[in-house]
mmCIF file of C-alpha atoms and ligand atoms in Angstrom:
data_model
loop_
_atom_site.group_PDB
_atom_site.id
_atom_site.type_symbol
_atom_site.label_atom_id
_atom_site.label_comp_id
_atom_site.label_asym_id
_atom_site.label_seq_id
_atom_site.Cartn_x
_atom_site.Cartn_y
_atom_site.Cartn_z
ATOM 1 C CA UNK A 1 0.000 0.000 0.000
ATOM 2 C CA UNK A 2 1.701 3.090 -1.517
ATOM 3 C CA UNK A 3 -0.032 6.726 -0.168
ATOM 4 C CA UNK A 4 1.163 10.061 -0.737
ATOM 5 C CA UNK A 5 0.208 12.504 1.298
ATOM 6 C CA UNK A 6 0.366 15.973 -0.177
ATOM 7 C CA UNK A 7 0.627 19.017 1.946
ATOM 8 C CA UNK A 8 -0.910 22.929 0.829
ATOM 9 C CA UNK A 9 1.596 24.681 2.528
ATOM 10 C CA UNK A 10 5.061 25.944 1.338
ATOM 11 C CA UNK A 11 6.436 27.168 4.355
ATOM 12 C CA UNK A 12 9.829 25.252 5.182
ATOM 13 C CA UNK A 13 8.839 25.140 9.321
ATOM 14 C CA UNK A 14 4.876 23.933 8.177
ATOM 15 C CA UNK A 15 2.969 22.235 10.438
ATOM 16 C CA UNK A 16 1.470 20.434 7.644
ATOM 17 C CA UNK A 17 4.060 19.453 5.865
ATOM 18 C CA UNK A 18 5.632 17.977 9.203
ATOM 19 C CA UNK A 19 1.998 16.362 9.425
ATOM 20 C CA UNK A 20 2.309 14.526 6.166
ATOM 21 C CA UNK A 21 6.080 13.898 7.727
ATOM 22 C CA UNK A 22 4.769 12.151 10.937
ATOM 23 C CA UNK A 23 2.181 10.032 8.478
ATOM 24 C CA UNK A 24 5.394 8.893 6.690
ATOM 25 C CA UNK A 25 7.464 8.043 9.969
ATOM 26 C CA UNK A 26 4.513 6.357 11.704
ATOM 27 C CA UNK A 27 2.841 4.362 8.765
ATOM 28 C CA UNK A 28 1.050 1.160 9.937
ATOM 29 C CA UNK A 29 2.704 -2.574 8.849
ATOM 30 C CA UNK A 30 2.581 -2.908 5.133
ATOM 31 C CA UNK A 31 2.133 1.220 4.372
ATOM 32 C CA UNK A 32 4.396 3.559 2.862
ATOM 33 C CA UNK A 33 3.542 6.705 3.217
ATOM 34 C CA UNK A 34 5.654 9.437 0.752
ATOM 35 C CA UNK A 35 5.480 13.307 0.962
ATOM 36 C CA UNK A 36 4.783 16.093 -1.752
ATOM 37 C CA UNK A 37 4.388 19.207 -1.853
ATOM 38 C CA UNK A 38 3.351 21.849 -4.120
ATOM 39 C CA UNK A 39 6.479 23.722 -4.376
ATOM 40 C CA UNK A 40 7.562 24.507 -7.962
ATOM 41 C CA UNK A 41 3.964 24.671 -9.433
ATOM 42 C CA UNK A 42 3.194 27.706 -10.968
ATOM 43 C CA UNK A 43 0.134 29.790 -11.429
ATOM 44 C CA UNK A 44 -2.486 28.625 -13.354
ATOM 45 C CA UNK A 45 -2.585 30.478 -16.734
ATOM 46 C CA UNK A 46 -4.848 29.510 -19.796
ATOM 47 C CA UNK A 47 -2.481 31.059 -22.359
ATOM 48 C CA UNK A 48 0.464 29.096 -20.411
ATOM 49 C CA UNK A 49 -1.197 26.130 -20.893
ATOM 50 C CA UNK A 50 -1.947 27.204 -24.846
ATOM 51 C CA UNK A 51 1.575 27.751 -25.501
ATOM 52 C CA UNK A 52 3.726 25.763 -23.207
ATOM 53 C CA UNK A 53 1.569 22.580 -21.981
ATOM 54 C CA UNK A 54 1.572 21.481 -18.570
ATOM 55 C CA UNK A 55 4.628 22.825 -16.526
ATOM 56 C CA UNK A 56 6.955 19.835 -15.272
ATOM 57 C CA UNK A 57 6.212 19.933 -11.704
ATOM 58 C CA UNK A 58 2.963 19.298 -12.392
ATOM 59 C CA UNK A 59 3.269 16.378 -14.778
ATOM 60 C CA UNK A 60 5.595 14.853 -12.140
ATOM 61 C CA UNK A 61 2.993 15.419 -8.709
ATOM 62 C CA UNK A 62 0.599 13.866 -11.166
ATOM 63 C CA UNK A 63 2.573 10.722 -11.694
ATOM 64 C CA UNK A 64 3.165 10.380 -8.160
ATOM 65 C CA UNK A 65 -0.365 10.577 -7.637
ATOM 66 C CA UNK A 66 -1.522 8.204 -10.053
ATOM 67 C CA UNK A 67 1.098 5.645 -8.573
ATOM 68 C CA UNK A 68 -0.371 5.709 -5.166
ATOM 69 C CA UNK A 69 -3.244 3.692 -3.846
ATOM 70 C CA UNK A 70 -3.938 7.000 -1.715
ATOM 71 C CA UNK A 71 -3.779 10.242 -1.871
ATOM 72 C CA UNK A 72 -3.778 12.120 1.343
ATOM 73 C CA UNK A 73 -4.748 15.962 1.156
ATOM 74 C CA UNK A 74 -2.640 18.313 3.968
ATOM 75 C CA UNK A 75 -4.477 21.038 4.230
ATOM 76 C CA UNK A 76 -3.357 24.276 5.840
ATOM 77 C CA UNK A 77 -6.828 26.341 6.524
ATOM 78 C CA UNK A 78 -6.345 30.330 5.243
ATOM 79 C CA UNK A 79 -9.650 32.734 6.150
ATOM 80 C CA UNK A 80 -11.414 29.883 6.192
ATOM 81 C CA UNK A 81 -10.492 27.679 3.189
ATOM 82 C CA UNK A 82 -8.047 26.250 1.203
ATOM 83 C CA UNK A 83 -4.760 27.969 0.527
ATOM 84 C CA UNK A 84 -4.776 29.259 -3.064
ATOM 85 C CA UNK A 85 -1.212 27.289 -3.627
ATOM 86 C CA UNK A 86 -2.997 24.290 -2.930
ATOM 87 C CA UNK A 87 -5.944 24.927 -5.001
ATOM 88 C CA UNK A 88 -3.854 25.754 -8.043
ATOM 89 C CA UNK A 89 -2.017 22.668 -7.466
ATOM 90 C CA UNK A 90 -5.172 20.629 -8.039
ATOM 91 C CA UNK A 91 -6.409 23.089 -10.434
ATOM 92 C CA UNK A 92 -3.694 22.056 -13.174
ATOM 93 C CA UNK A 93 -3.667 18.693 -12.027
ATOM 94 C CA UNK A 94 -7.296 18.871 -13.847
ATOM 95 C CA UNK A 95 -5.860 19.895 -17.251
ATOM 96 C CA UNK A 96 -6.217 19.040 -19.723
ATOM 97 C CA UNK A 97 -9.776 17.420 -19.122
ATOM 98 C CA UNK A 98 -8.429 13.904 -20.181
ATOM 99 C CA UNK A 99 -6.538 13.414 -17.462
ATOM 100 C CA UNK A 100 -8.419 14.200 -14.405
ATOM 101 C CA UNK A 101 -10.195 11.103 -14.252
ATOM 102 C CA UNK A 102 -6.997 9.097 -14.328
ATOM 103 C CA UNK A 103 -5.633 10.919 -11.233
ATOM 104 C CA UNK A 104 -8.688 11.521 -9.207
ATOM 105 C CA UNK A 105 -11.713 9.281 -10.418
ATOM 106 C CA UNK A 106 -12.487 6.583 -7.494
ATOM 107 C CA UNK A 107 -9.143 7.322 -5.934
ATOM 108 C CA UNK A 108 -9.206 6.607 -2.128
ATOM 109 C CA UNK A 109 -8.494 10.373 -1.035
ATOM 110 C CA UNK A 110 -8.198 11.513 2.677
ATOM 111 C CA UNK A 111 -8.388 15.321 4.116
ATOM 112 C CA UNK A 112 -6.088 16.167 7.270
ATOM 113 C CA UNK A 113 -5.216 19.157 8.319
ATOM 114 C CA UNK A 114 -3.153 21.028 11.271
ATOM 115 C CA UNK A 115 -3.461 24.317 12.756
ATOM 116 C CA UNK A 116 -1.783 26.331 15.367
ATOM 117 C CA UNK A 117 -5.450 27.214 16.808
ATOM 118 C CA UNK A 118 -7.815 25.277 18.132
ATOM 119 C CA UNK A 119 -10.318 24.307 15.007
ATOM 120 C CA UNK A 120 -7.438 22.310 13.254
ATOM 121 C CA UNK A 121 -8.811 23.381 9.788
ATOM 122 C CA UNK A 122 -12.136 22.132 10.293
ATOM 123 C CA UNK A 123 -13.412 25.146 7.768
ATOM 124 C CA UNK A 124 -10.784 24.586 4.952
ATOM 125 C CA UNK A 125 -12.239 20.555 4.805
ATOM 126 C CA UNK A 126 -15.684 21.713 4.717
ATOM 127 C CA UNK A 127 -14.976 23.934 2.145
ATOM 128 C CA UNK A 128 -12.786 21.790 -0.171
ATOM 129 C CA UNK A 129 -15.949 19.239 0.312
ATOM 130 C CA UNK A 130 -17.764 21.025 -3.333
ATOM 131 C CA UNK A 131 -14.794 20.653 -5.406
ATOM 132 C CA UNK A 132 -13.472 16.824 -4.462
ATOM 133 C CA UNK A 133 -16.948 15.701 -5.202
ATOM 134 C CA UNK A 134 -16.630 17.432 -8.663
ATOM 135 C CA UNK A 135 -12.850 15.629 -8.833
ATOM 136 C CA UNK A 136 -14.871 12.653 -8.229
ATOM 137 C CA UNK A 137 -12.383 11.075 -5.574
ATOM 138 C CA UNK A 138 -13.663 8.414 -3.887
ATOM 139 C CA UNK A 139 -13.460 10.052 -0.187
ATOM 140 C CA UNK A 140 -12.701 9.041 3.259
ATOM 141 C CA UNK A 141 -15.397 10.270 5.843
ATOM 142 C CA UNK A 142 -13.122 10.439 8.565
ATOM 143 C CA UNK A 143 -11.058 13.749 8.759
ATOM 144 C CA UNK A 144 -7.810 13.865 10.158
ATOM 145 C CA UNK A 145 -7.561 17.598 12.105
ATOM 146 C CA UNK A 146 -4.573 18.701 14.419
ATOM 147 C CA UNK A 147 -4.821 21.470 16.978
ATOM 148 C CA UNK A 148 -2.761 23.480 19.113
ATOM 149 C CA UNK A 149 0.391 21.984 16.157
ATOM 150 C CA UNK A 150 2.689 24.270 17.295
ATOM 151 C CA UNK A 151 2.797 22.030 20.815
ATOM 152 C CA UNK A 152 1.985 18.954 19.887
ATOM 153 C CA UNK A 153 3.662 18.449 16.668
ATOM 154 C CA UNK A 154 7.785 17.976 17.382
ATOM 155 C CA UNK A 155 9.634 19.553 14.642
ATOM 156 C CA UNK A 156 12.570 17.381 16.122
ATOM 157 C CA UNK A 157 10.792 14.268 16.315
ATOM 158 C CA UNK A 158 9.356 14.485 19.126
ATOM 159 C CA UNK A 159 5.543 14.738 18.175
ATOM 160 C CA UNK A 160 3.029 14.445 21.789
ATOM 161 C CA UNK A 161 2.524 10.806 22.114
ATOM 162 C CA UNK A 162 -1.484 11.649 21.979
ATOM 163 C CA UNK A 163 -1.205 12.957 18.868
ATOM 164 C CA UNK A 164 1.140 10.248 17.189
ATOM 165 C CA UNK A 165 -1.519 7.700 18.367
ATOM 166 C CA UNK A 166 -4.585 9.562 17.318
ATOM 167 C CA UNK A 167 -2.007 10.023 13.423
ATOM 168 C CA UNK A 168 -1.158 6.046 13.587
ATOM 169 C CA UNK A 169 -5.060 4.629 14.038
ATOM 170 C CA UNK A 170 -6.186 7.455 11.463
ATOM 171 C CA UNK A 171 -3.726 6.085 9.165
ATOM 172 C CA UNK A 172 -4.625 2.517 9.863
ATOM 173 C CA UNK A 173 -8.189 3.399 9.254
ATOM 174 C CA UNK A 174 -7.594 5.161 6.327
ATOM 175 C CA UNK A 175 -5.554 2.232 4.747
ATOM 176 C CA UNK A 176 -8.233 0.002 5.281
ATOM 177 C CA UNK A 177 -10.248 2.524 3.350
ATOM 178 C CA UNK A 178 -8.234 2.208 0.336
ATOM 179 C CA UNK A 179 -7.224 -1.099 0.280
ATOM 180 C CA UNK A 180 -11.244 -2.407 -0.116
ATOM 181 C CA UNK A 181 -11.153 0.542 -2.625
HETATM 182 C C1 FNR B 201 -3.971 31.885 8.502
HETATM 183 N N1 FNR B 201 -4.181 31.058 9.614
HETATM 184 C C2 FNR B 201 -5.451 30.597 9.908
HETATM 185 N N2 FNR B 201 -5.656 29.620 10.873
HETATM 186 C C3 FNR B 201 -6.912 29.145 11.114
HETATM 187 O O1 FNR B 201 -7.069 28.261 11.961
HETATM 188 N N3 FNR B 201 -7.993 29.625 10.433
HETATM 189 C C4 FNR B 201 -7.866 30.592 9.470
HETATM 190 O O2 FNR B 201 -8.856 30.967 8.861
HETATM 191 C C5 FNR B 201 -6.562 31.109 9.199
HETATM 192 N N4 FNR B 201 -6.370 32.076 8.233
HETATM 193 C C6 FNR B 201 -5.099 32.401 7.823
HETATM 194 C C7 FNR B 201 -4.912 33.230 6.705
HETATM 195 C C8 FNR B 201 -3.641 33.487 6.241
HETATM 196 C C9 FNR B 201 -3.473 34.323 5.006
HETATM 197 C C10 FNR B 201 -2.517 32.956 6.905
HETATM 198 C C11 FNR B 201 -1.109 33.225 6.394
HETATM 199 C C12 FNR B 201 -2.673 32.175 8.010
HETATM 200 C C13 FNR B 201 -3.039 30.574 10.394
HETATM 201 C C14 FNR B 201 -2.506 29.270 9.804
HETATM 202 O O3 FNR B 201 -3.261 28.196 10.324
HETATM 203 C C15 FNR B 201 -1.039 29.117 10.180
HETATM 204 O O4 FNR B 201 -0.285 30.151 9.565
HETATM 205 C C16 FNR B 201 -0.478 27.760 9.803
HETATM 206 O O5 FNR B 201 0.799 27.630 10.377
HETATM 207 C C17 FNR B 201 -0.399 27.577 8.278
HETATM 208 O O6 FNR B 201 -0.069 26.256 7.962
HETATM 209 P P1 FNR B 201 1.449 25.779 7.749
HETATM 210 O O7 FNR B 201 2.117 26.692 6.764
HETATM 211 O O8 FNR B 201 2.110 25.814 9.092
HETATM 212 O O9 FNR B 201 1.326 24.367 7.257
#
């Protein structure tokens, strides 16, 4: 079982990214668990797209996606939503038409999500609800959402040992999930 979890945020010190790190260090027996971001991608542009195709950092998160049995979305939550770095990521991971299917149709797809706050981007999951159900992913109803990530998420390791275990049966449950499919 091959996921990748893919985190919305940028930042070198993200909590999310680290999230989507944890996943990989604590993936259950028989689970590998590889990270992506979105760094690289640029904005989406029609006339880009016209002239140039689809850049290479997108070609290459999209064959890492297709090769997964999971995909894992990390979201950071911004006023309320989805960052716009990680909606342009998925945004040209929809073009051209032909190959959205192929990357999202019926794939097992998990939201998770850490804040420094206490909502651990319950908003941003809501709100990216509309557009995986036009992706057509075939979605996990359990949300992974991490609180207060500034304390309980180690950025040397050391992640609260509350947290790792509520990460480790998330994962479990999410592989389970994708492996009936
Ligand atoms: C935020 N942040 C934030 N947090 C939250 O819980 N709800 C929100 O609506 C927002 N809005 C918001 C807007 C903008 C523009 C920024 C830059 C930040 C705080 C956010 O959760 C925090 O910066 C996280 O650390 C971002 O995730 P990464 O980069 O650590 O993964």
């Amino acid at each position: 079982m091959n996921l990748l979890a893919l985190s919305g945020s940028l930042r070198r010190a993200s909590f999310n990214t680290r999230l989507a790190e944890v996943m990989a260090e604590r993936a259950p027996e028989g689970a590998v668990v590889e990270v992506a971001t979105c760094r690289g991608i640029p904005l989406y542009d029609g006339d880009v797209e016209d002239e140039h195709g689809i850049p290479e950092p997108v070609e290459a998160l999209r064959q890492r996606i297709q090769a997964a049995d999971g995909l894992i979305l990390v979201t950071p939550e911004y006023n309320g939503g989805m960052p716009g770095v990680f909606k342009n990521a998925l945004d040209w991971l929809t073009r051209p038409p032909k190959e959205m299917a192929p990357t999202f149709k019926d794939r097992p797809t998990a939201l998770a999500g850490a804040t420094p706050g206490g909502l651990g981007t319950t908003l941003a999951q809501a709100g990216s609800l509309v557009m995986l159900r036009q992706l057509k992913v075939h979605l996990h109803a359990e949300h992974l959402r991490v609180s207060q990530a500034g304390a309980v998420l180690g950025d040397d390791g050391e992640v609260e040992q509350k947290t790792a275990m509520l990460i480790e049966k998330w994962l479990s449950g999410f592989c389970e999930f994708a492996r009936r499919g």
